[in-house]
mmCIF file of C-alpha atoms in Angstrom:
data_model
loop_
_atom_site.group_PDB
_atom_site.id
_atom_site.type_symbol
_atom_site.label_atom_id
_atom_site.label_comp_id
_atom_site.label_asym_id
_atom_site.label_seq_id
_atom_site.Cartn_x
_atom_site.Cartn_y
_atom_site.Cartn_z
ATOM 1 C CA MET A 1082 -173.083 -79.362 116.443
ATOM 2 C CA LEU A 1083 -175.629 -80.238 113.474
ATOM 3 C CA VAL A 1084 -177.940 -82.049 115.839
ATOM 4 C CA CYS A 1085 -177.703 -79.007 118.295
ATOM 5 C CA ARG A 1086 -178.774 -76.688 115.602
ATOM 6 C CA LEU A 1087 -181.714 -78.908 114.343
ATOM 7 C CA LEU A 1088 -183.037 -79.258 117.909
ATOM 8 C CA GLN A 1089 -182.820 -75.421 118.113
ATOM 9 C CA SER A 1090 -184.541 -74.985 114.803
ATOM 10 C CA THR A 1091 -187.300 -77.279 115.703
ATOM 11 C CA LEU A 1092 -187.922 -75.675 119.117
ATOM 12 C CA ILE A 1093 -188.041 -72.202 117.287
ATOM 13 C CA ASP A 1094 -190.496 -73.377 114.764
ATOM 14 C CA LEU A 1095 -192.607 -74.664 117.662
ATOM 15 C CA ILE A 1096 -192.445 -71.157 119.590
ATOM 16 C CA SER A 1097 -193.526 -69.420 116.270
ATOM 17 C CA ALA A 1098 -196.408 -71.821 115.970
ATOM 18 C CA LEU A 1099 -197.671 -71.078 119.566
ATOM 19 C CA GLN A 1100 -197.143 -67.327 119.204
ATOM 20 C CA ALA A 1101 -199.432 -67.476 116.110
ATOM 21 C CA ARG A 1102 -202.196 -68.570 118.319
ATOM 22 C CA GLY A 1103 -201.773 -65.978 121.114
ATOM 23 C CA PRO A 1104 -199.712 -65.345 124.260
ATOM 24 C CA CYS A 1105 -198.175 -68.578 125.767
ATOM 25 C CA ALA A 1106 -195.924 -69.451 128.554
ATOM 26 C CA PHE A 1107 -193.906 -72.592 129.235
ATOM 27 C CA ALA A 1108 -190.770 -73.963 130.617
ATOM 28 C CA ILE A 1109 -187.785 -75.739 128.949
ATOM 29 C CA VAL A 1110 -185.829 -78.175 131.098
ATOM 30 C CA CYS A 1111 -182.182 -79.065 130.177
ATOM 31 C CA SER A 1112 -179.749 -81.520 131.784
ATOM 32 C CA GLY A 1113 -176.840 -79.376 132.168
ATOM 33 C CA ARG A 1114 -175.402 -75.879 131.793
ATOM 34 C CA ASP A 1115 -173.603 -76.218 128.478
ATOM 35 C CA VAL A 1116 -177.034 -77.052 126.726
ATOM 36 C CA LEU A 1117 -178.629 -74.313 128.534
ATOM 37 C CA ASP A 1118 -176.169 -71.579 127.485
ATOM 38 C CA LYS A 1119 -176.383 -72.612 123.883
ATOM 39 C CA LEU A 1120 -180.155 -72.778 123.985
ATOM 40 C CA VAL A 1121 -180.362 -69.230 125.541
ATOM 41 C CA THR A 1122 -178.286 -67.811 123.067
ATOM 42 C CA GLY A 1123 -180.306 -69.082 120.274
ATOM 43 C CA LEU A 1124 -183.640 -68.070 121.928
ATOM 44 C CA ASN A 1125 -182.671 -64.549 122.596
ATOM 45 C CA GLN A 1126 -182.467 -63.979 118.752
ATOM 46 C CA VAL A 1127 -186.241 -64.966 118.588
ATOM 47 C CA LYS A 1128 -188.682 -61.817 118.056
ATOM 48 C CA ASP A 1129 -191.420 -61.291 120.568
ATOM 49 C CA LEU A 1130 -189.851 -63.953 123.106
ATOM 50 C CA SER A 1131 -188.944 -63.079 126.707
ATOM 51 C CA VAL A 1132 -186.249 -65.605 127.948
ATOM 52 C CA ALA A 1133 -185.509 -66.187 131.704
ATOM 53 C CA TYR A 1134 -183.194 -68.906 132.812
ATOM 54 C CA LEU A 1135 -181.957 -70.702 135.906
ATOM 55 C CA HIS A 1136 -178.496 -72.281 136.439
ATOM 56 C CA SER A 1137 -176.201 -73.333 139.280
ATOM 57 C CA ASP A 1138 -174.086 -70.235 138.942
ATOM 58 C CA LEU A 1139 -177.028 -67.878 140.001
ATOM 59 C CA ASP A 1140 -177.296 -67.747 143.907
ATOM 60 C CA GLN A 1141 -180.709 -68.597 145.389
ATOM 61 C CA ALA A 1142 -181.862 -64.851 145.518
ATOM 62 C CA GLN A 1143 -181.186 -64.339 141.782
ATOM 63 C CA ARG A 1144 -183.216 -67.425 140.897
ATOM 64 C CA ASP A 1145 -186.003 -66.466 143.274
ATOM 65 C CA LEU A 1146 -186.158 -62.999 141.330
ATOM 66 C CA THR A 1147 -186.152 -64.611 138.135
ATOM 67 C CA VAL A 1148 -188.876 -66.933 138.889
ATOM 68 C CA SER A 1149 -191.087 -64.111 140.495
ATOM 69 C CA GLN A 1150 -190.528 -61.738 137.473
ATOM 70 C CA TYR A 1151 -191.226 -64.429 135.174
ATOM 71 C CA LEU A 1152 -194.667 -65.400 136.755
ATOM 72 C CA VAL A 1153 -195.663 -61.842 136.922
ATOM 73 C CA ARG A 1154 -195.097 -61.511 133.172
ATOM 74 C CA VAL A 1155 -197.053 -64.597 132.533
ATOM 75 C CA SER A 1156 -199.849 -63.323 134.725
ATOM 76 C CA ARG A 1157 -200.068 -60.069 132.786
ATOM 77 C CA GLN A 1158 -200.143 -61.861 129.494
ATOM 78 C CA SER A 1159 -203.875 -62.340 130.036
ATOM 79 C CA THR A 1160 -204.411 -58.751 131.275
ATOM 80 C CA LEU A 1161 -202.716 -56.410 129.109
ATOM 81 C CA PRO A 1162 -204.100 -54.809 125.894
ATOM 82 C CA ALA A 1163 -203.088 -56.784 122.717
ATOM 83 C CA GLU A 1164 -200.744 -53.803 121.591
ATOM 84 C CA ASN A 1165 -198.744 -54.173 124.723
ATOM 85 C CA LYS A 1166 -198.230 -57.928 124.536
ATOM 86 C CA THR A 1167 -195.075 -57.952 122.760
ATOM 87 C CA ILE A 1168 -191.420 -57.164 123.609
ATOM 88 C CA ALA A 1169 -188.344 -57.555 121.578
ATOM 89 C CA SER A 1170 -185.869 -59.542 123.623
ATOM 90 C CA GLU A 1171 -182.430 -58.373 123.965
ATOM 91 C CA SER A 1172 -179.429 -60.518 123.280
ATOM 92 C CA GLN A 1173 -177.497 -61.316 126.372
ATOM 93 C CA PRO A 1174 -174.881 -63.773 127.419
ATOM 94 C CA ALA A 1175 -176.141 -66.682 129.593
ATOM 95 C CA ASP A 1176 -173.973 -65.847 132.583
ATOM 96 C CA ALA A 1177 -175.449 -62.200 132.943
ATOM 97 C CA LEU A 1178 -177.995 -61.561 135.714
ATOM 98 C CA SER A 1179 -181.229 -62.838 134.552
ATOM 99 C CA VAL A 1180 -183.579 -59.954 135.091
ATOM 100 C CA GLN A 1181 -185.618 -58.925 132.216
ATOM 101 C CA GLY A 1182 -188.240 -56.825 133.970
ATOM 102 C CA THR A 1183 -192.031 -57.437 134.026
ATOM 103 C CA VAL A 1184 -193.417 -56.567 130.517
ATOM 104 C CA ALA A 1185 -195.448 -59.563 129.025
ATOM 105 C CA ALA A 1186 -194.254 -60.854 125.662
ATOM 106 C CA SER A 1187 -196.118 -62.932 123.294
ATOM 107 C CA ALA A 1188 -194.188 -66.125 124.490
ATOM 108 C CA GLU A 1189 -192.756 -66.217 127.899
ATOM 109 C CA VAL A 1190 -190.281 -69.156 128.427
ATOM 110 C CA LEU A 1191 -188.133 -70.250 131.471
ATOM 111 C CA VAL A 1192 -185.158 -72.117 130.755
ATOM 112 C CA THR A 1193 -183.732 -74.188 133.648
ATOM 113 C CA THR A 1194 -181.358 -77.079 134.474
ATOM 114 C CA ASP A 1195 -182.546 -80.178 136.638
ATOM 115 C CA VAL A 1196 -180.319 -78.969 139.341
ATOM 116 C CA CYS A 1197 -182.257 -75.797 139.835
ATOM 117 C CA LEU A 1198 -185.575 -77.710 140.082
ATOM 118 C CA LYS A 1199 -184.497 -78.862 143.417
ATOM 119 C CA ALA A 1200 -185.210 -75.596 145.005
ATOM 120 C CA PHE A 1201 -188.921 -75.982 144.409
ATOM 121 C CA GLU A 1202 -189.236 -78.796 146.750
ATOM 122 C CA ASP A 1203 -190.023 -76.623 149.732
ATOM 123 C CA GLU A 1204 -193.187 -74.700 150.629
ATOM 124 C CA ASP A 1205 -191.119 -71.356 149.945
ATOM 125 C CA HIS A 1206 -190.908 -72.210 146.223
ATOM 126 C CA PRO A 1207 -194.380 -73.338 144.874
ATOM 127 C CA ALA A 1208 -194.662 -75.096 141.675
ATOM 128 C CA LEU A 1209 -194.958 -73.049 138.446
ATOM 129 C CA LYS A 1210 -198.247 -74.607 137.273
ATOM 130 C CA LEU A 1211 -197.658 -74.026 133.499
ATOM 131 C CA SER A 1212 -199.461 -75.983 130.909
ATOM 132 C CA LEU A 1213 -196.537 -77.054 128.840
ATOM 133 C CA LEU A 1214 -193.202 -78.661 129.788
ATOM 134 C CA VAL A 1215 -190.748 -78.787 127.026
ATOM 135 C CA ASN A 1216 -187.987 -81.777 127.840
ATOM 136 C CA TYR A 1217 -185.080 -80.511 125.730
ATOM 137 C CA ASP A 1218 -183.059 -83.439 127.065
ATOM 138 C CA LEU A 1219 -184.657 -86.806 128.092
ATOM 139 C CA PRO A 1220 -184.591 -87.324 131.801
ATOM 140 C CA ALA A 1221 -182.213 -89.911 132.614
ATOM 141 C CA LYS A 1222 -183.946 -91.074 135.902
ATOM 142 C CA LYS A 1223 -187.660 -91.454 137.023
ATOM 143 C CA ASP A 1224 -187.157 -89.018 139.919
ATOM 144 C CA LEU A 1225 -185.960 -86.312 137.584
ATOM 145 C CA TYR A 1226 -188.854 -86.826 135.351
ATOM 146 C CA ALA A 1227 -191.398 -86.820 138.322
ATOM 147 C CA ARG A 1228 -189.716 -83.516 139.555
ATOM 148 C CA ARG A 1229 -189.939 -81.912 136.106
ATOM 149 C CA ILE A 1230 -193.672 -82.445 136.126
ATOM 150 C CA GLN A 1231 -194.160 -81.515 139.694
ATOM 151 C CA VAL A 1232 -192.375 -78.234 139.506
ATOM 152 C CA VAL A 1233 -193.468 -77.085 136.149
ATOM 153 C CA CYS A 1234 -197.002 -78.405 135.773
ATOM 154 C CA GLY A 1235 -197.789 -78.344 139.606
ATOM 155 C CA THR A 1236 -198.901 -82.085 139.625
ATOM 156 C CA ASP A 1237 -197.749 -85.267 140.888
ATOM 157 C CA ASP A 1238 -199.841 -86.995 138.145
ATOM 158 C CA THR A 1239 -197.045 -88.234 135.845
ATOM 159 C CA THR A 1240 -199.622 -89.383 133.251
ATOM 160 C CA LEU A 1241 -200.338 -85.624 132.704
ATOM 161 C CA THR A 1242 -204.208 -85.423 132.391
ATOM 162 C CA ALA A 1243 -204.323 -81.648 132.669
ATOM 163 C CA ALA A 1244 -200.912 -80.538 130.876
ATOM 164 C CA ILE A 1245 -198.674 -81.473 128.091
ATOM 165 C CA ALA A 1246 -195.064 -82.710 128.288
ATOM 166 C CA MET A 1247 -193.055 -82.652 124.997
ATOM 167 C CA TYR A 1248 -189.845 -84.775 124.396
ATOM 168 C CA PHE A 1249 -187.040 -83.869 122.094
ATOM 169 C CA VAL A 1250 -185.503 -86.885 120.798
ATOM 170 C CA THR A 1251 -182.468 -87.620 118.441
ATOM 171 C CA ALA A 1252 -181.143 -90.404 116.604
ATOM 172 C CA GLY A 1253 -179.640 -92.928 118.999
ATOM 173 C CA GLN A 1254 -181.862 -92.073 121.967
ATOM 174 C CA THR A 1255 -184.178 -95.123 121.470
ATOM 175 C CA ALA A 1256 -183.243 -96.810 124.777
ATOM 176 C CA GLN A 1257 -183.697 -93.481 126.657
ATOM 177 C CA LEU A 1258 -187.069 -92.939 125.121
ATOM 178 C CA ARG A 1259 -188.120 -96.426 126.045
ATOM 179 C CA ALA A 1260 -187.198 -95.606 129.629
ATOM 180 C CA VAL A 1261 -189.236 -92.470 129.794
ATOM 181 C CA GLU A 1262 -192.059 -94.587 128.338
ATOM 182 C CA GLY A 1263 -191.729 -96.695 131.438
ATOM 183 C CA PHE A 1264 -192.000 -93.573 133.647
ATOM 184 C CA LEU A 1265 -195.441 -92.773 132.146
ATOM 185 C CA GLY A 1266 -197.467 -95.730 133.475
ATOM 186 C CA PRO A 1267 -200.553 -96.186 131.260
ATOM 187 C CA ALA A 1268 -199.985 -92.874 129.380
ATOM 188 C CA GLN A 1269 -198.428 -93.109 125.865
ATOM 189 C CA LEU A 1270 -195.862 -91.060 123.976
ATOM 190 C CA GLU A 1271 -197.202 -89.963 120.770
ATOM 191 C CA VAL A 1272 -195.432 -88.264 117.875
ATOM 192 C CA MET A 1273 -195.950 -84.345 117.747
ATOM 193 C CA PRO A 1274 -198.782 -83.587 115.475
ATOM 194 C CA VAL A 1275 -198.630 -80.774 112.848
ATOM 195 C CA HIS A 1276 -201.618 -79.056 114.619
ATOM 196 C CA VAL A 1277 -199.793 -79.097 118.036
ATOM 197 C CA ALA A 1278 -200.312 -75.327 118.636
ATOM 198 C CA ASP A 1279 -204.138 -75.886 118.470
ATOM 199 C CA ILE A 1280 -203.925 -78.634 121.033
ATOM 200 C CA LEU A 1281 -201.828 -76.374 123.338
ATOM 201 C CA GLN A 1282 -204.240 -73.594 122.927
ATOM 202 C CA GLN A 1283 -207.167 -76.094 123.992
ATOM 203 C CA THR A 1284 -205.097 -77.065 127.013
ATOM 204 C CA ARG A 1285 -204.475 -73.602 128.180
ATOM 205 C CA GLN A 1286 -208.211 -72.617 127.813
ATOM 206 C CA SER A 1287 -209.236 -75.818 129.643
ATOM 207 C CA LEU A 1288 -206.778 -75.080 132.623
ATOM 208 C CA ALA A 1289 -208.117 -71.420 132.623
ATOM 209 C CA ALA A 1290 -211.506 -72.403 133.135
ATOM 210 C CA THR A 1291 -210.903 -74.591 136.047
#
């Protein structure tokens, strides 16, 4: 329980740092439903944060609607006047229908389990093409890691030269972390810097220019 609270606290601090630099959008991937439920409950308390989520108890039509509304809100982040870019998130249970409308918030987050990412493997469900992927749980297998990168960042390049992937690691996960390092090829994992929000902002601007 303490580890869970520490992870959530660290994530919320990261989100606050990103919000301070302007509108942002990213995805958080969890390994299972229990972790997702607790995370969504915590994130729904964060001001000016819009939280969408996907899990296996939602049918495909509900998941498609959630994703389409999320992407609409993300696209509107860069077009709405500054005074319209914030929205107060309403608390809601994680088993409720995930429909939050289409008003852009200062931070748009999509929380999903690995299972739901499988639906993006056909041409009717294109990749999200976001600049930031947060691995709330470490991927246990290389194919899970590759799917997360492909679906969230829209690339098969697991070295991620045009996006950023973050990994939340707790004590006792050294072996899992080494396994993830093996998935990266020539890329190297680095400790998250204090000025991470500035780095992410530069990445978003670089992607917008391409």
